[in-house]
CSV table of C-alpha atoms and ligand atoms in Angstrom, one decimal:
chain,number,residue,atom,x,y,z
A,10,UNK,CA,0.1,-0.4,0.0
A,11,UNK,CA,0.7,3.7,-0.1
A,12,UNK,CA,0.8,4.7,3.5
A,13,UNK,CA,3.8,6.8,5.0
A,14,UNK,CA,5.3,6.0,8.1
A,15,UNK,CA,7.5,8.5,9.9
A,16,UNK,CA,9.9,7.1,12.6
A,17,UNK,CA,11.9,8.8,15.1
A,18,UNK,CA,15.0,7.0,16.4
A,19,UNK,CA,15.1,4.7,13.4
A,20,UNK,CA,18.9,4.7,13.0
A,21,UNK,CA,19.1,1.6,15.5
A,22,UNK,CA,17.1,-0.8,17.9
A,23,UNK,CA,13.6,-0.8,17.8
A,24,UNK,CA,13.2,2.0,15.2
A,25,UNK,CA,15.5,0.2,12.4
A,26,UNK,CA,13.7,-2.8,13.3
A,27,UNK,CA,10.4,-1.1,12.5
A,28,UNK,CA,11.9,0.2,9.6
A,29,UNK,CA,12.4,-3.2,8.2
A,30,UNK,CA,9.1,-4.6,9.1
A,31,UNK,CA,7.2,-1.8,7.7
A,32,UNK,CA,8.9,-1.9,4.4
A,33,UNK,CA,8.2,-5.4,3.9
A,34,UNK,CA,4.7,-4.5,4.4
A,35,UNK,CA,5.0,-1.7,1.8
A,36,UNK,CA,5.3,1.3,3.9
A,37,UNK,CA,6.9,4.4,2.4
A,38,UNK,CA,9.2,5.5,5.2
A,39,UNK,CA,10.5,8.4,7.0
A,40,UNK,CA,13.5,7.8,9.0
A,41,UNK,CA,14.8,10.2,11.5
A,42,UNK,CA,17.5,10.3,13.9
A,43,UNK,CA,21.0,12.1,14.3
A,44,UNK,CA,23.1,9.5,12.9
A,45,UNK,CA,22.6,10.0,9.3
A,46,UNK,CA,25.0,7.7,8.2
A,47,UNK,CA,23.1,5.0,9.8
A,48,UNK,CA,19.9,5.9,8.4
A,49,UNK,CA,21.5,6.3,4.9
A,50,UNK,CA,22.7,2.6,5.2
A,51,UNK,CA,19.2,1.7,6.1
A,52,UNK,CA,17.9,3.1,3.5
A,53,UNK,CA,20.1,1.6,0.7
A,54,UNK,CA,19.1,-1.6,2.2
A,55,UNK,CA,15.5,-1.1,2.1
A,56,UNK,CA,15.4,0.7,-1.5
A,57,UNK,CA,16.1,4.1,-1.2
A,58,UNK,CA,13.0,5.4,-3.7
A,59,UNK,CA,11.0,4.7,-1.0
A,60,UNK,CA,12.7,5.9,1.9
A,61,UNK,CA,13.5,9.5,3.1
A,62,UNK,CA,16.4,10.1,5.5
A,63,UNK,CA,16.0,13.4,7.8
A,64,UNK,CA,18.4,14.6,10.3
A,65,UNK,CA,16.7,15.2,13.5
A,66,UNK,CA,17.6,16.2,17.0
A,67,UNK,CA,14.3,15.6,18.6
A,68,UNK,CA,14.9,18.3,21.4
A,69,UNK,CA,14.9,20.8,18.4
A,70,UNK,CA,11.9,22.2,16.8
A,71,UNK,CA,13.6,23.5,14.0
A,72,UNK,CA,14.6,20.0,12.9
A,73,UNK,CA,11.2,18.8,13.8
A,74,UNK,CA,9.7,21.1,11.4
A,75,UNK,CA,12.2,20.7,8.5
A,76,UNK,CA,11.4,16.8,8.8
A,77,UNK,CA,8.0,17.3,8.5
A,78,UNK,CA,8.2,19.7,5.4
A,79,UNK,CA,10.6,17.4,3.7
A,80,UNK,CA,8.2,14.6,4.1
A,81,UNK,CA,5.3,16.3,2.8
A,82,UNK,CA,7.4,17.4,-0.3
A,83,UNK,CA,8.6,14.0,-0.8
A,84,UNK,CA,5.5,12.0,-0.1
A,85,UNK,CA,2.5,14.7,0.1
A,86,UNK,CA,1.2,13.2,3.3
A,87,UNK,CA,1.9,11.5,6.8
A,88,UNK,CA,-0.3,8.4,7.4
A,89,UNK,CA,1.5,7.5,10.8
A,90,UNK,CA,4.0,8.8,13.4
A,91,UNK,CA,5.8,6.3,15.8
A,92,UNK,CA,7.7,8.7,18.0
A,93,UNK,CA,10.3,6.1,19.4
A,94,UNK,CA,13.5,8.2,20.0
A,95,UNK,CA,14.4,8.0,23.6
A,96,UNK,CA,17.8,7.7,25.7
A,97,UNK,CA,18.0,5.4,28.8
A,98,UNK,CA,18.7,6.5,32.5
A,99,UNK,CA,21.4,7.4,34.6
A,100,UNK,CA,23.1,4.9,37.4
A,101,UNK,CA,22.2,6.0,40.9
A,102,UNK,CA,18.7,6.6,42.4
A,103,UNK,CA,17.3,10.0,43.1
A,104,UNK,CA,19.6,10.8,46.1
A,105,UNK,CA,23.0,10.0,44.2
A,106,UNK,CA,22.4,10.1,40.5
A,107,UNK,CA,24.5,12.8,38.3
A,108,UNK,CA,21.6,15.3,37.9
A,109,UNK,CA,22.9,16.9,34.9
A,110,UNK,CA,22.5,13.9,32.9
A,111,UNK,CA,19.1,13.7,33.6
A,112,UNK,CA,18.5,17.1,31.7
A,113,UNK,CA,19.3,15.1,28.5
A,114,UNK,CA,17.2,12.2,29.2
A,115,UNK,CA,14.2,14.4,30.4
A,116,UNK,CA,14.7,16.8,27.0
A,117,UNK,CA,14.9,13.8,24.7
A,118,UNK,CA,12.0,11.2,26.4
A,119,UNK,CA,9.3,13.7,27.3
A,120,UNK,CA,9.8,17.3,25.7
A,121,UNK,CA,11.0,15.6,22.5
A,122,UNK,CA,8.1,13.5,22.0
A,123,UNK,CA,5.9,16.6,22.8
A,124,UNK,CA,7.8,18.6,19.8
A,125,UNK,CA,7.4,15.5,17.5
A,126,UNK,CA,3.7,15.7,18.0
A,127,UNK,CA,3.2,19.1,17.5
A,128,UNK,CA,5.3,19.2,14.3
A,129,UNK,CA,3.3,16.2,13.1
A,130,UNK,CA,0.1,16.8,14.2
A,131,UNK,CA,-1.5,19.2,11.3
A,132,UNK,CA,-0.3,16.6,8.8
A,133,UNK,CA,-1.6,13.5,10.8
A,134,UNK,CA,-5.1,15.5,11.2
A,135,UNK,CA,-5.4,15.7,7.5
A,136,UNK,CA,-4.9,12.0,6.9
A,137,UNK,CA,-6.6,10.9,10.1
A,138,UNK,CA,-3.4,9.7,10.9
A,139,UNK,CA,-1.9,6.9,13.5
A,140,UNK,CA,0.3,8.0,16.4
A,141,UNK,CA,2.4,5.5,18.2
A,142,UNK,CA,4.9,6.3,20.9
A,143,UNK,CA,7.7,4.1,23.0
A,144,UNK,CA,6.7,4.4,26.5
A,145,UNK,CA,8.0,1.2,28.5
A,146,UNK,CA,7.0,-1.4,30.9
A,147,UNK,CA,9.0,1.0,33.3
A,148,UNK,CA,5.9,3.6,32.3
A,149,UNK,CA,3.8,1.4,34.3
A,150,UNK,CA,5.8,-0.2,37.1
A,151,UNK,CA,7.4,1.2,40.1
A,152,UNK,CA,11.2,1.3,40.0
A,153,UNK,CA,13.2,2.6,42.8
A,154,UNK,CA,14.4,6.0,42.2
A,155,UNK,CA,14.4,5.8,38.5
A,156,UNK,CA,14.4,9.3,36.7
A,157,UNK,CA,14.2,7.0,33.4
A,158,UNK,CA,10.9,5.1,34.4
A,159,UNK,CA,9.7,8.4,35.6
A,160,UNK,CA,10.3,9.9,32.1
A,161,UNK,CA,8.3,6.9,30.6
A,162,UNK,CA,5.4,7.6,32.6
A,163,UNK,CA,5.2,11.0,31.5
A,164,UNK,CA,5.1,9.3,27.9
A,165,UNK,CA,2.0,7.3,29.3
A,166,UNK,CA,0.4,10.4,30.2
A,167,UNK,CA,1.2,12.0,26.8
A,168,UNK,CA,-0.5,8.9,25.0
A,169,UNK,CA,-3.5,9.0,27.5
A,170,UNK,CA,-3.9,12.9,26.9
A,171,UNK,CA,-3.5,13.1,23.3
A,172,UNK,CA,-5.9,10.4,23.0
A,173,UNK,CA,-8.7,12.5,24.6
A,174,UNK,CA,-7.2,15.8,22.7
A,175,UNK,CA,-8.2,13.8,19.6
A,176,UNK,CA,-11.5,12.1,20.2
A,177,UNK,CA,-13.9,12.7,17.2
A,178,UNK,CA,-11.2,13.2,14.8
A,179,UNK,CA,-10.9,9.6,13.6
A,180,UNK,CA,-7.2,9.5,14.7
A,181,UNK,CA,-5.6,6.8,17.0
A,182,UNK,CA,-2.9,6.9,19.7
A,183,UNK,CA,-1.2,3.5,20.6
A,184,UNK,CA,1.4,3.0,23.4
A,185,UNK,CA,4.2,0.6,22.8
A,186,UNK,CA,5.4,-0.5,26.1
A,187,UNK,CA,8.4,-2.7,25.9
A,188,UNK,CA,9.8,-4.4,28.4
A,189,UNK,CA,13.8,-5.3,28.3
A,190,UNK,CA,15.0,-5.6,24.4
A,191,UNK,CA,18.3,-6.3,23.2
A,192,UNK,CA,19.4,-3.2,21.4
A,193,UNK,CA,22.4,-0.7,21.9
A,194,UNK,CA,20.3,1.2,24.5
A,195,UNK,CA,22.2,-1.2,26.9
A,196,UNK,CA,26.2,-1.1,26.9
A,197,UNK,CA,26.2,-5.1,27.5
A,198,UNK,CA,23.5,-7.5,25.9
A,199,UNK,CA,21.0,-8.0,28.4
A,200,UNK,CA,19.8,-11.7,29.5
A,201,UNK,CA,16.1,-12.7,28.9
A,202,UNK,CA,15.4,-9.8,26.4
A,203,UNK,CA,13.4,-9.3,23.7
A,204,UNK,CA,14.5,-8.6,19.9
A,205,UNK,CA,13.9,-5.5,18.3
A,206,UNK,CA,12.0,-7.1,15.6
A,207,UNK,CA,9.4,-8.5,18.4
A,208,UNK,CA,8.6,-5.0,19.1
A,209,UNK,CA,8.4,-4.2,15.5
A,210,UNK,CA,5.9,-6.9,15.1
A,211,UNK,CA,3.7,-5.1,17.7
A,212,UNK,CA,4.0,-1.8,15.8
A,213,UNK,CA,2.8,-3.5,12.6
A,214,UNK,CA,0.0,-5.1,14.3
A,215,UNK,CA,-1.4,-2.0,15.6
A,216,UNK,CA,-0.7,-0.2,12.5
A,217,UNK,CA,-2.4,-2.9,10.3
A,218,UNK,CA,-5.8,-2.7,11.9
A,219,UNK,CA,-9.0,-1.7,10.2
A,220,UNK,CA,-9.6,2.1,11.1
A,221,UNK,CA,-12.3,1.2,13.6
A,222,UNK,CA,-9.8,-0.7,15.7
A,223,UNK,CA,-7.7,1.6,18.3
A,224,UNK,CA,-4.9,-0.7,19.8
A,225,UNK,CA,-4.7,1.6,22.9
A,226,UNK,CA,-1.7,0.0,24.7
A,227,UNK,CA,0.8,-2.8,24.1
A,228,UNK,CA,2.6,-4.1,26.9
A,229,UNK,CA,5.3,-6.5,25.5
A,230,UNK,CA,7.7,-8.2,28.0
A,231,UNK,CA,10.2,-11.2,27.9
A,232,UNK,CA,8.6,-14.5,29.1
A,233,UNK,CA,10.0,-15.0,32.5
A,234,UNK,CA,12.9,-17.6,32.5
A,235,UNK,CA,12.2,-20.9,34.5
A,236,UNK,CA,13.1,-20.6,38.3
B,316,NJP,O1,17.4,1.9,21.8
B,316,NJP,P1,18.8,2.5,20.7
B,316,NJP,P2,15.9,1.2,21.5
B,316,NJP,N1,17.4,13.0,18.8
B,316,NJP,O2,19.8,3.3,21.6
B,316,NJP,C1,17.5,8.0,19.0
B,316,NJP,C2,12.7,2.5,24.3
B,316,NJP,N2,12.6,1.4,25.2
B,316,NJP,O3,15.8,0.9,20.3
B,316,NJP,O4,20.4,10.1,17.1
B,316,NJP,C3,16.8,12.0,17.8
B,316,NJP,O5,19.1,1.2,20.1
B,316,NJP,C4,18.9,7.2,18.8
B,316,NJP,O6,19.3,7.7,17.2
B,316,NJP,P3,20.7,8.9,17.3
B,316,NJP,C5,13.6,3.8,24.5
B,316,NJP,O7,13.6,4.7,25.6
B,316,NJP,C6,13.7,0.6,25.0
B,316,NJP,O8,16.2,0.3,22.5
B,316,NJP,O9,21.2,8.4,15.9
B,316,NJP,N3,16.9,10.7,18.1
B,316,NJP,C7,18.4,5.9,18.2
B,316,NJP,O10,18.1,5.7,16.9
B,316,NJP,C8,13.3,4.5,23.5
B,316,NJP,O11,12.5,5.6,23.7
B,316,NJP,C9,14.1,-0.5,26.1
B,316,NJP,O12,21.6,8.5,18.3
B,316,NJP,C10,17.6,10.3,19.2
B,316,NJP,C11,17.2,5.8,19.2
B,316,NJP,O13,16.9,6.8,19.6
B,316,NJP,C12,13.0,3.3,22.1
B,316,NJP,O14,12.6,2.2,22.9
B,316,NJP,C13,12.8,-0.7,26.9
B,316,NJP,C14,18.0,11.2,20.2
B,316,NJP,C15,17.6,4.8,20.3
B,316,NJP,O15,17.8,3.6,19.8
B,316,NJP,C16,14.1,2.9,21.2
B,316,NJP,O16,14.9,2.4,22.0
B,316,NJP,C17,11.6,0.1,26.9
B,316,NJP,C18,17.8,12.4,19.8
B,316,NJP,N4,18.1,13.7,20.7
B,316,NJP,C19,11.9,1.1,26.1
B,316,NJP,N5,18.3,10.8,21.0
B,316,NJP,C20,15.1,-1.5,25.7
B,316,NJP,N6,15.9,-1.6,24.6
B,316,NJP,O17,15.0,-2.5,26.9
B,316,NJP,C21,18.3,9.3,20.8
B,316,NJP,O18,10.8,-0.3,27.8
B,316,NJP,N7,17.6,9.2,19.5
């Protein structure tokens, strides 16, 4: 089909896996992140004629607006946006973590998602589009002292509040809430983790439902290991 899917944080992990899965489904893709070298390599792999690469720092509104303008110039419409860019936590709890490192995380995980929405919503309203957000299992659970978890609770809140804002427009909002996934998010490969393609499959499921089906939330966690 001819739908256009925009993915932030498409240069690695869950975003890149989702780009691969969506390309197989026939989507046209807008791939955005800071690492344009990685995005260009991915576009080559997927067939560059159906892929637009955008340099994007999600914390910069100018980048977000340029991305949307380029996407509309290239493909004429945006049908779905996967606001997936995010970064991980800092060692230590609220008592001892390096508070300077909280700033980038909150700017990326919370403010950056808000900017992506603000930049994309006018185009999405025209297409009665679909918004997907990468929250986290950590955005529903209590993790002692974790500012990362708190940032993902904020993403959960964005998803819920956005759905209310968009009520009556025919638009849909899906929160994708992964547990542990083996991606470059971690310095060391985690044990008992999901693969990035497991989350991509969930995104494709939500995207491929008929218009009257709004998959609100998908919590996807690895099967617990045997005791
Ligand atoms: O990690 P990784 P994941 N502007 O590091 C991009 C959430 N999550 O796939 O800019 C623009 O491979 C970065 O691109 P680049 C997690 O919180 C994960 O696991 O080139 N883009 C890269 O493409 C996050 O929201 C797990 O560096 C920025 C991507 O984000 C999402 O899943 C569990 C950016 C990160 O890819 C994808 O993470 C969970 C910026 N300022 C939630 N900063 C897990 N892995 O276990 C970063 O519950 N990016």
